[in-house]
Amino acid sequence: MLFWQILIDGFAISALYALGATGFTLIFGVSGVLNLSHGAIMVGAAVAAWAAASEFGVGPYTGALIGIIAGFILAFATYFIAVRPIQRSKVIAESEKEIFILTATLLWGIIIQEAIAYLFTNNAKTVLPIVDGVTTWFGVRTPKNEYFTAVVCWVAIGLLWFLVNRTRRGKAVMAASMNPRGVTLLGIELSSIYLTVWAIYGLLAGVAGILLGMFLGVSSYSVGPLTASAFSIVVLGGLGSVSGSLIAAYVVGYLETGTAYLISPAYRTIPALLLLVIVMYLRPQGLFGRR
Amino acid sequence: MPKFVSSRLFWIGLVTVIVALVLPTYVSGYVLGLLTVAYYTAVFAMSWDLLFGFAGEVNFGPTFLIGVGAYTAGILDAHFSPGLSIWLCIAAGALAAVVGGVVLALPALRVSGPYFGLTTLVAVLMLQNFIVVAAGLTGGEIGLAVPDVISIDAKTNYWIALGFMLVSGAILFGLSRSAIGLILQASGQDKIQAGALGFNVTKHKLAAFVVSAFFSGLAGALMVFYMGTASVSTFVDVGVGVQIIIAAVLGGRRTVIGAAIGAIFLIGMGELLRPLGELATLIVSVIALVVILFFPDGFLGMIRGGAKA
């Protein structure tokens, strides 16, 4: 019984972690940007979906759509406000652009977070779920929404895989992540690749945010922890490796769920953090990273 | 900077120090209390700048070192209050931070870039978890009540904080302009080249870590005995670290002094805008973002009129 509970809960939460971290790792893989406003974008999309569905009464489907649009807008705003000006700056030394992008996206994330807190208060918000009801499998009562979350996450990740490996545009994106200069030699604009990537990112972060809002609820306080957990999963899996972050998401998700059920919810995050330290000590490039 | 004494920076610094010295005669205890906190934060930011600005490593974990210093001092005092002098507790706090700095630096220095950043971030999260789990010792989420304070007089506290900031600022600034600072700067810009010139990059970074840890821990311990309490949200939280990083970048990297200006500005602005409630942090963040995007050299860069660029 407990075994099945951990297996089911862990699977759903891990799928969510995987989806949340995928966009983050994609952006890093292609353009070398560590986007520290990641958590804020996810929460922003969730809050937009919540406000539309619950406050303005447009229902769960339209609400989710509005949330995804919000994710898009926030992702593009992040790119145009906090990332592109620094990438193109002639005043900032090349070696320092990383810390500037980190600081700028961090500040941008705080701005989104505070705007949410101001407009919608700090209270936790639960996005109206698309599927209702509870189902019992293996003697474990689980909300149907939990299965729905896992399925949507994997469909989204599958679509991303298809896009990157089977479409022309996706292949160009993949090529740009390996050799940006080579891609420009082939006559493809790097800036249009970046726009594509940020658009995909907006979609992934938006969907992940809304699902998170349905499954666990969000508030402006979730911003920092969400960014930190995506960052750790991505580093554990290896920066820039999408399959690495999927596996890492499952490792972290199951470690946390197992700890919460078997030991105590208070210790939930500790084993995952310890594992992260050990991996970084033995294998700094992460489990599946390339150096 | 060969003509340091004749530079504008020197005179601005001198005027600022004089204003700071005469201030207690004119302003209320409330303003002094605010500035006391701002001065300790300034030391946090200057210590961070020494490590990041010069060694080029993105340290997300300034609050790990501060927290170790603050909590060591606080716990010692809370458990052995009358028997152990405050100053011994503070010294122990600084020492513990140095030990913590070495423990953190050994694995952290093997990696670089984002990995270094994450190692230091994880250290903060672990410390935070430890404090919450070991609530019996640390006071947990509620916070640790410390029975002693340095002084209840606002002016005395102000003088101690000001003196401490000036002395540590002078030492950190001097260090940044010394041979060690130059080597750090060189290794931050081109690690391999600096190594090829025969400098032991890792050794110098470790030294920077130790110095940074010493001042962070000392400032943390002093601040505990100013506030009479230690809590995760004031000393360890990632948000506090973020504020320190923003302060240093906002003031101007690689200047040490800029970090202090940035910290005092952030605390002052935050308080000035407090009547606006939730909007205060929003406005401060917007200002900081605008400065970073349009004046990447920070406040000091603005004062110098972009002479560096």
XYZ file of C-alpha atoms in Angstrom:
600
model
C 0.000 0.000 0.000
C 2.663 2.498 1.078
C 4.840 1.165 -1.728
C 2.165 1.904 -4.335
C 1.485 5.276 -2.782
C 5.134 6.267 -3.092
C 5.299 4.830 -6.601
C 2.244 6.762 -7.849
C 2.860 10.060 -6.043
C 6.543 9.924 -6.900
C 5.787 9.283 -10.553
C 3.467 12.280 -10.842
C 5.702 14.703 -8.969
C 8.760 13.524 -10.908
C 6.993 14.054 -14.241
C 6.218 17.587 -13.144
C 9.840 18.159 -12.076
C 10.991 16.779 -15.423
C 8.770 19.130 -17.396
C 9.717 22.073 -15.177
C 13.417 21.426 -15.664
C 13.292 20.655 -19.398
C 12.690 24.238 -20.525
C 15.397 25.482 -18.188
C 17.948 23.013 -19.559
C 16.923 23.744 -23.166
C 17.627 27.464 -22.769
C 20.969 26.710 -21.179
C 21.872 24.126 -23.792
C 21.184 26.402 -26.727
C 22.244 29.834 -25.523
C 24.199 29.261 -22.312
C 21.696 31.296 -20.313
C 20.857 30.264 -16.755
C 17.448 31.828 -16.338
C 16.943 32.546 -12.649
C 13.448 33.928 -13.234
C 12.301 30.391 -14.113
C 10.256 29.896 -10.938
C 8.618 33.289 -11.342
C 7.511 32.482 -14.902
C 5.977 29.175 -13.777
C 4.161 30.844 -10.887
C 3.089 33.717 -13.170
C 1.463 31.312 -15.628
C -0.246 29.430 -12.790
C -1.561 32.608 -11.179
C -2.897 33.849 -14.532
C -4.712 30.545 -15.032
C -6.058 30.662 -11.481
C -7.239 34.271 -11.787
C -8.957 33.635 -15.122
C -10.583 30.352 -14.096
C -11.560 31.071 -10.492
C -11.787 34.855 -10.178
C -13.198 35.740 -13.581
C -15.066 32.468 -13.994
C -13.996 31.512 -17.495
C -13.688 27.844 -16.551
C -10.680 25.516 -16.387
C -9.986 25.154 -20.131
C -9.968 28.837 -21.070
C -8.130 29.467 -17.793
C -5.368 27.030 -18.767
C -5.109 28.670 -22.191
C -4.737 32.113 -20.615
C -2.084 30.672 -18.290
C -0.113 29.344 -21.261
C -0.350 32.721 -23.003
C 0.924 34.341 -19.801
C 3.849 31.888 -19.813
C 4.678 32.921 -23.387
C 4.508 36.629 -22.611
C 6.658 36.271 -19.498
C 9.258 34.166 -21.342
C 9.558 36.701 -24.163
C 9.654 39.574 -21.686
C 12.496 37.812 -19.851
C 14.413 37.433 -23.094
C 13.892 40.994 -24.308
C 14.287 42.743 -20.950
C 16.875 40.764 -19.021
C 18.819 38.615 -21.500
C 19.147 40.166 -24.952
C 20.334 43.637 -23.893
C 23.188 41.994 -21.974
C 24.069 39.512 -24.724
C 24.311 42.420 -27.182
C 25.994 44.878 -24.831
C 29.351 46.182 -25.950
C 30.158 47.675 -22.551
C 29.981 44.457 -20.552
C 32.996 42.195 -21.004
C 32.245 38.800 -22.569
C 33.574 36.981 -19.477
C 31.178 38.894 -17.232
C 27.986 38.412 -19.217
C 27.141 35.272 -17.296
C 26.989 37.018 -13.913
C 25.075 39.922 -15.448
C 22.464 37.637 -16.966
C 22.205 35.770 -13.649
C 21.710 38.999 -11.718
C 19.323 40.524 -14.268
C 17.101 37.421 -14.524
C 17.160 37.150 -10.731
C 15.956 40.750 -10.398
C 13.380 40.226 -13.135
C 12.119 37.166 -11.250
C 11.810 39.232 -8.063
C 9.900 41.895 -10.019
C 7.397 39.288 -11.299
C 7.135 37.761 -7.829
C 6.441 41.091 -6.142
C 3.981 42.125 -8.858
C 2.073 38.884 -8.223
C 2.155 39.473 -4.471
C 0.894 43.031 -4.964
C -1.886 42.203 -7.410
C -3.008 38.837 -6.036
C -1.667 38.711 -2.428
C 0.753 36.116 -1.031
C -1.938 33.501 -0.419
C -1.572 30.059 -1.962
C -3.677 29.596 -5.089
C -4.966 26.356 -6.515
C -5.698 26.339 -10.229
C -9.117 24.874 -11.060
C -8.319 21.271 -12.104
C -9.324 20.109 -15.568
C -10.192 16.624 -14.317
C -12.083 16.095 -11.082
C -12.647 13.106 -8.895
C -10.658 10.404 -7.187
C -9.771 6.963 -8.404
C -8.481 3.911 -6.548
C -5.664 1.836 -8.037
C -3.735 -0.792 -6.076
C -5.664 0.245 -2.975
C -4.382 3.804 -3.165
C -6.860 6.636 -3.491
C -5.383 9.168 -5.874
C -6.965 12.274 -7.400
C -7.458 11.729 -11.147
C -5.750 15.061 -11.587
C -2.483 13.455 -10.481
C -2.566 10.975 -13.374
C -3.642 13.763 -15.713
C -0.582 15.794 -14.635
C 1.805 12.932 -15.343
C 0.249 12.226 -18.745
C 0.323 15.865 -19.890
C 3.944 16.230 -18.742
C 5.043 13.226 -20.748
C 3.041 14.263 -23.799
C 4.696 17.692 -23.671
C 8.154 16.164 -23.305
C 7.368 13.775 -26.175
C 6.302 16.672 -28.379
C 9.512 18.485 -27.551
C 11.513 15.394 -28.527
C 9.608 15.191 -31.815
C 10.124 18.881 -32.504
C 13.857 18.788 -31.856
C 14.612 15.521 -33.625
C 12.085 15.388 -36.449
C 11.445 18.941 -37.646
C 13.703 21.227 -39.652
C 13.372 24.079 -37.172
C 14.090 21.763 -34.264
C 17.187 20.370 -35.934
C 18.436 23.914 -36.463
C 17.942 24.556 -32.747
C 19.861 21.391 -31.893
C 22.646 22.363 -34.261
C 22.855 25.822 -32.721
C 23.352 24.285 -29.286
C 26.351 22.351 -30.595
C 27.952 24.991 -32.774
C 26.362 28.458 -32.884
C 28.870 29.819 -35.381
C 28.433 26.887 -37.748
C 24.696 27.485 -37.872
C 25.151 31.107 -38.887
C 27.459 29.950 -41.674
C 24.561 27.889 -43.000
C 22.553 31.061 -43.331
C 20.311 30.607 -40.308
C 19.819 33.670 -38.103
C 20.927 32.902 -34.552
C 18.503 35.460 -33.138
C 15.557 33.688 -34.773
C 16.752 30.412 -33.232
C 16.844 32.084 -29.842
C 13.288 33.328 -30.371
C 12.138 29.809 -31.224
C 13.815 28.430 -28.117
C 12.291 31.062 -25.852
C 8.887 30.381 -27.386
C 9.228 26.637 -26.674
C 10.481 27.517 -23.220
C 7.467 29.764 -22.579
C 5.140 26.932 -23.548
C 6.936 24.349 -21.360
C 7.188 26.665 -18.352
C 3.570 27.748 -18.782
C 2.219 24.193 -18.910
C 4.442 23.118 -16.005
C 3.298 26.110 -13.961
C -0.396 25.468 -14.541
C -0.071 21.747 -13.720
C 1.845 22.640 -10.590
C -0.914 25.064 -9.667
C -3.538 22.309 -10.109
C -1.543 19.623 -8.332
C 0.133 21.364 -5.395
C -0.938 25.021 -5.545
C 1.411 27.992 -5.868
C 2.064 31.320 -4.194
C 4.622 34.065 -4.633
C 6.696 32.222 -2.014
C 7.126 29.249 -4.388
C 9.230 31.304 -6.830
C 12.642 30.817 -5.206
C 12.267 27.118 -4.292
C 10.993 26.323 -7.816
C 13.996 27.960 -9.474
C 16.354 26.250 -7.028
C 14.855 22.813 -7.620
C 14.968 23.191 -11.416
C 18.574 24.337 -11.123
C 19.553 21.356 -8.957
C 17.800 18.833 -11.185
C 19.469 20.264 -14.263
C 22.912 20.236 -12.650
C 22.407 16.724 -11.285
C 21.487 15.502 -14.768
C 24.202 17.496 -16.469
C 23.800 21.056 -17.742
C 22.376 21.110 -21.244
C 21.440 17.413 -21.329
C 17.669 17.029 -21.650
C 17.654 13.259 -21.080
C 19.931 13.815 -18.073
C 17.447 16.180 -16.478
C 14.574 13.737 -17.089
C 16.413 11.006 -15.211
C 17.555 13.427 -12.516
C 13.956 14.630 -12.084
C 12.884 11.054 -11.332
C 15.779 10.467 -8.948
C 14.996 13.657 -7.021
C 11.223 13.153 -7.174
C 11.380 9.625 -5.773
C 14.005 10.492 -3.165
C 11.807 13.321 -1.894
C 8.556 11.360 -1.949
C 10.201 8.330 -0.334
C 11.761 10.448 2.393
C 8.505 12.266 3.054
C 6.525 9.021 3.466
C 9.140 6.784 5.103
C 10.987 9.189 7.396
C 9.269 12.542 7.829
C 8.054 15.369 5.601
C 10.434 17.660 7.509
C 13.435 15.846 5.996
C 11.922 15.816 2.509
C 14.621 17.714 0.603
C 17.728 16.674 2.567
C 18.660 13.347 0.870
C 18.299 14.920 -2.584
C 20.593 17.777 -1.569
C 23.136 15.335 -0.139
C 23.060 13.336 -3.361
C 23.635 16.524 -5.314
C 26.698 17.370 -3.228
C 28.124 13.869 -3.622
C 27.561 13.841 -7.391
C 29.118 17.258 -7.804
C 32.104 16.164 -5.787
C 32.683 12.996 -7.813
C 31.380 14.137 -11.178
C 31.151 17.924 -11.498
C 29.664 17.788 -14.998
C 26.605 15.971 -13.623
C 25.406 12.465 -14.339
C 24.997 12.858 -18.104
C 26.710 16.155 -18.816
C 29.219 16.782 -21.538
C 32.139 19.011 -20.741
C 44.887 53.841 -9.770
C 48.186 55.632 -9.155
C 46.863 59.038 -8.112
C 44.448 57.583 -5.664
C 44.502 60.490 -3.223
C 43.621 63.053 -5.889
C 40.856 60.904 -7.393
C 37.210 61.842 -7.118
C 36.487 58.532 -5.441
C 38.768 59.389 -2.536
C 37.079 62.731 -1.859
C 33.593 61.275 -2.133
C 34.665 58.577 0.314
C 36.111 61.152 2.703
C 32.963 63.299 2.671
C 30.805 60.202 3.199
C 32.871 59.132 6.212
C 32.670 62.629 7.735
C 28.899 62.686 7.250
C 28.661 59.237 8.849
C 30.736 60.460 11.804
C 28.631 63.529 12.590
C 25.310 61.844 11.841
C 24.538 60.515 15.368
C 24.311 64.116 16.659
C 21.490 64.960 14.308
C 19.332 61.929 13.585
C 17.026 59.746 15.674
C 17.829 56.367 17.158
C 15.575 54.804 14.573
C 17.711 56.033 11.672
C 20.866 54.964 13.529
C 19.434 51.468 13.979
C 18.705 51.273 10.281
C 22.205 52.407 9.393
C 23.695 49.901 11.854
C 22.042 47.074 9.916
C 23.076 48.715 6.627
C 26.726 48.836 7.749
C 26.794 45.147 8.644
C 25.148 44.351 5.304
C 27.826 46.467 3.660
C 30.495 44.182 5.149
C 28.627 41.135 3.796
C 28.570 42.706 0.339
C 32.240 43.767 0.426
C 33.289 40.252 1.430
C 31.236 38.861 -1.439
C 32.819 41.300 -3.871
C 36.303 40.195 -2.861
C 35.453 36.638 -3.764
C 33.318 37.217 -6.832
C 34.544 40.504 -8.211
C 38.155 39.516 -8.120
C 38.155 35.771 -8.393
C 35.282 35.819 -10.892
C 33.334 33.081 -9.145
C 29.572 33.439 -8.768
C 29.098 32.696 -5.109
C 25.421 32.164 -4.313
C 26.274 31.208 -0.774
C 27.332 34.339 1.102
C 24.695 33.549 3.681
C 26.248 30.141 4.393
C 29.326 31.863 5.819
C 27.261 34.587 7.518
C 24.853 32.010 8.951
C 27.619 29.800 10.341
C 29.207 32.819 12.041
C 25.940 34.209 13.343
C 24.533 30.925 14.629
C 27.798 29.734 16.206
C 28.055 32.964 18.183
C 24.353 32.922 19.034
C 24.212 29.273 20.128
C 27.322 29.624 22.313
C 25.829 32.638 24.029
C 22.388 31.078 24.422
C 23.864 27.984 26.131
C 26.710 29.426 28.212
C 25.393 32.934 28.681
C 26.891 34.451 31.799
C 30.061 32.358 31.782
C 31.197 33.156 28.272
C 32.020 36.686 27.212
C 30.204 38.075 24.175
C 33.507 38.791 22.510
C 34.596 35.166 22.836
C 31.333 34.132 21.210
C 31.934 36.578 18.365
C 35.501 35.345 17.895
C 34.217 31.766 17.856
C 31.652 32.770 15.250
C 34.301 34.262 12.966
C 36.495 31.189 13.438
C 33.623 28.824 12.674
C 32.875 30.778 9.499
C 36.505 30.399 8.410
C 36.337 26.646 9.032
C 33.016 26.544 7.176
C 34.586 28.540 4.356
C 37.429 26.041 3.970
C 35.036 23.073 4.093
C 32.904 24.726 1.409
C 35.857 25.890 -0.673
C 37.567 22.511 -0.976
C 34.862 20.886 -3.110
C 33.619 24.167 -4.570
C 36.973 25.222 -5.985
C 37.280 22.034 -7.991
C 34.381 23.197 -10.134
C 33.698 26.514 -11.770
C 31.002 28.643 -13.345
C 27.426 27.508 -12.748
C 28.611 24.411 -10.862
C 30.437 26.576 -8.364
C 27.304 28.693 -8.055
C 25.161 25.667 -7.366
C 27.587 24.133 -4.842
C 27.438 27.313 -2.805
C 23.647 27.514 -3.169
C 23.256 23.936 -1.949
C 25.405 24.772 1.064
C 22.914 27.473 2.035
C 19.932 25.141 1.583
C 21.631 22.452 3.683
C 22.387 24.907 6.484
C 18.797 26.128 6.377
C 17.505 22.551 6.608
C 19.880 21.771 9.441
C 18.735 24.810 11.432
C 15.088 23.832 11.016
C 15.646 20.148 11.837
C 17.944 20.792 14.846
C 15.370 23.146 16.369
C 16.350 22.197 19.947
C 19.774 23.702 19.458
C 19.095 26.443 16.948
C 15.584 27.603 17.732
C 14.382 26.256 14.396
C 11.959 28.310 12.355
C 11.012 30.539 15.272
C 14.554 31.793 15.700
C 17.173 31.715 18.418
C 16.840 34.150 21.298
C 20.246 35.405 22.401
C 20.322 36.592 26.015
C 23.110 39.180 25.637
C 23.482 42.222 23.450
C 26.560 44.364 22.843
C 24.766 47.463 24.020
C 21.240 48.790 24.233
C 22.411 52.274 23.314
C 21.697 53.070 19.639
C 24.751 55.340 19.383
C 27.173 52.755 20.773
C 25.848 50.160 18.355
C 26.137 52.643 15.525
C 29.763 53.438 16.364
C 30.689 49.772 16.581
C 29.056 49.002 13.232
C 30.567 52.054 11.550
C 34.036 51.365 12.937
C 33.810 47.721 11.975
C 32.677 48.591 8.454
C 35.452 51.137 7.966
C 38.192 48.843 9.285
C 37.058 45.788 7.323
C 36.429 47.946 4.268
C 39.979 49.318 4.472
C 41.458 45.824 4.866
C 39.392 44.325 2.039
C 40.098 47.294 -0.217
C 43.811 47.159 0.541
C 43.816 43.436 -0.144
C 42.064 43.935 -3.474
C 44.721 46.437 -4.533
C 47.590 44.254 -3.340
C 49.462 41.628 -5.319
C 46.982 39.016 -4.100
C 44.079 41.034 -5.505
C 45.815 41.404 -8.850
C 46.505 37.686 -9.081
C 42.883 36.964 -8.217
C 41.745 39.368 -10.880
C 44.056 37.804 -13.430
C 42.886 34.299 -12.571
C 39.270 35.446 -12.759
C 39.793 36.720 -16.277
C 42.000 33.963 -17.619
C 42.562 31.069 -15.292
C 44.893 29.123 -17.584
C 47.085 32.083 -18.417
C 47.373 33.057 -14.767
C 48.358 29.487 -13.955
C 50.890 29.497 -16.771
C 52.515 32.582 -15.268
C 53.275 30.472 -12.235
C 50.557 31.644 -9.882
C 48.817 29.071 -7.800
C 45.275 30.064 -8.680
C 43.562 27.634 -6.330
C 45.676 28.751 -3.381
C 44.802 32.380 -3.965
C 41.122 31.621 -4.369
C 41.199 29.628 -1.156
C 42.815 32.599 0.555
C 40.084 34.881 -0.805
C 37.484 32.408 0.470
C 39.035 32.413 3.941
C 39.228 36.210 4.148
C 35.700 36.538 2.797
C 34.488 33.952 5.326
C 36.263 35.679 8.218
C 34.653 39.059 7.613
C 31.240 37.572 6.754
C 31.244 35.452 9.920
C 32.469 38.313 12.088
C 29.810 40.665 10.713
C 27.146 37.975 11.171
C 28.193 37.373 14.793
C 28.257 41.102 15.584
C 24.828 41.524 14.028
C 23.416 38.729 16.205
C 24.504 40.613 19.306
C 23.051 43.797 17.916
C 19.656 42.229 17.206
C 19.573 39.885 20.202
C 18.191 37.130 18.010
C 19.220 34.891 15.132
C 16.732 33.665 12.568
C 16.913 31.934 9.220
C 15.158 34.793 7.453
C 17.700 37.421 8.554
C 20.949 35.440 8.241
C 20.651 32.331 6.092
C 17.785 32.634 3.638
C 18.667 32.609 -0.061
C 16.784 35.893 -0.353
C 19.308 37.568 1.953
C 22.136 36.274 -0.250
C 20.356 37.647 -3.297
C 20.197 41.066 -1.676
C 23.939 40.954 -0.958
C 24.737 40.006 -4.564
C 22.478 42.731 -5.929
C 24.087 45.266 -3.581
C 27.587 44.401 -4.795
C 26.712 44.431 -8.503
C 24.620 47.569 -8.114
C 27.406 49.478 -6.380
C 30.015 48.393 -8.876
C 31.934 45.157 -9.061
C 35.630 44.933 -8.279
C 35.561 48.063 -6.221
C 34.845 46.722 -2.697
C 33.709 50.244 -1.745
C 30.924 50.101 -4.328
C 29.528 47.013 -2.601
C 29.178 49.005 0.625
C 27.447 51.873 -1.175
C 25.084 49.414 -2.869
C 24.210 47.761 0.458
C 23.503 51.058 2.225
C 21.438 52.201 -0.763
C 19.367 48.991 -0.820
C 18.606 49.055 2.914
C 17.880 52.780 2.835
C 15.611 52.591 -0.203
C 13.789 49.560 1.165
C 13.007 51.509 4.340
C 12.152 54.753 2.545
C 9.643 52.957 0.357
C 8.231 50.869 3.190
C 4.967 52.891 3.323
C 4.243 51.515 -0.145
C 4.081 48.014 1.331
C 4.403 45.254 -1.252
C 5.521 47.724 -3.900
C 8.739 48.628 -2.044
C 10.730 45.557 -3.116
C 9.277 45.825 -6.616
C 10.494 49.405 -7.057
C 13.926 48.695 -5.566
C 14.306 45.712 -7.937
C 13.268 47.791 -10.952
C 15.842 50.454 -10.037
C 18.519 47.790 -9.592
C 17.659 46.183 -12.950
C 17.763 49.529 -14.748
C 21.158 50.340 -13.216
C 22.555 46.926 -14.190
C 21.274 47.179 -17.764
C 22.249 50.770 -18.458
C 25.161 51.340 -16.074
C 26.886 47.981 -15.833
C 29.681 49.488 -13.765
C 27.193 50.380 -11.054
C 27.018 53.506 -8.949
C 30.778 53.905 -8.786
C 30.943 53.606 -12.560
C 28.370 56.381 -12.822
C 30.375 58.626 -10.489
C 33.572 57.988 -12.381
C 31.713 58.892 -15.556
C 32.506 55.672 -17.350
C 36.245 56.353 -17.261
C 36.852 52.614 -17.104
C 34.871 51.862 -20.250
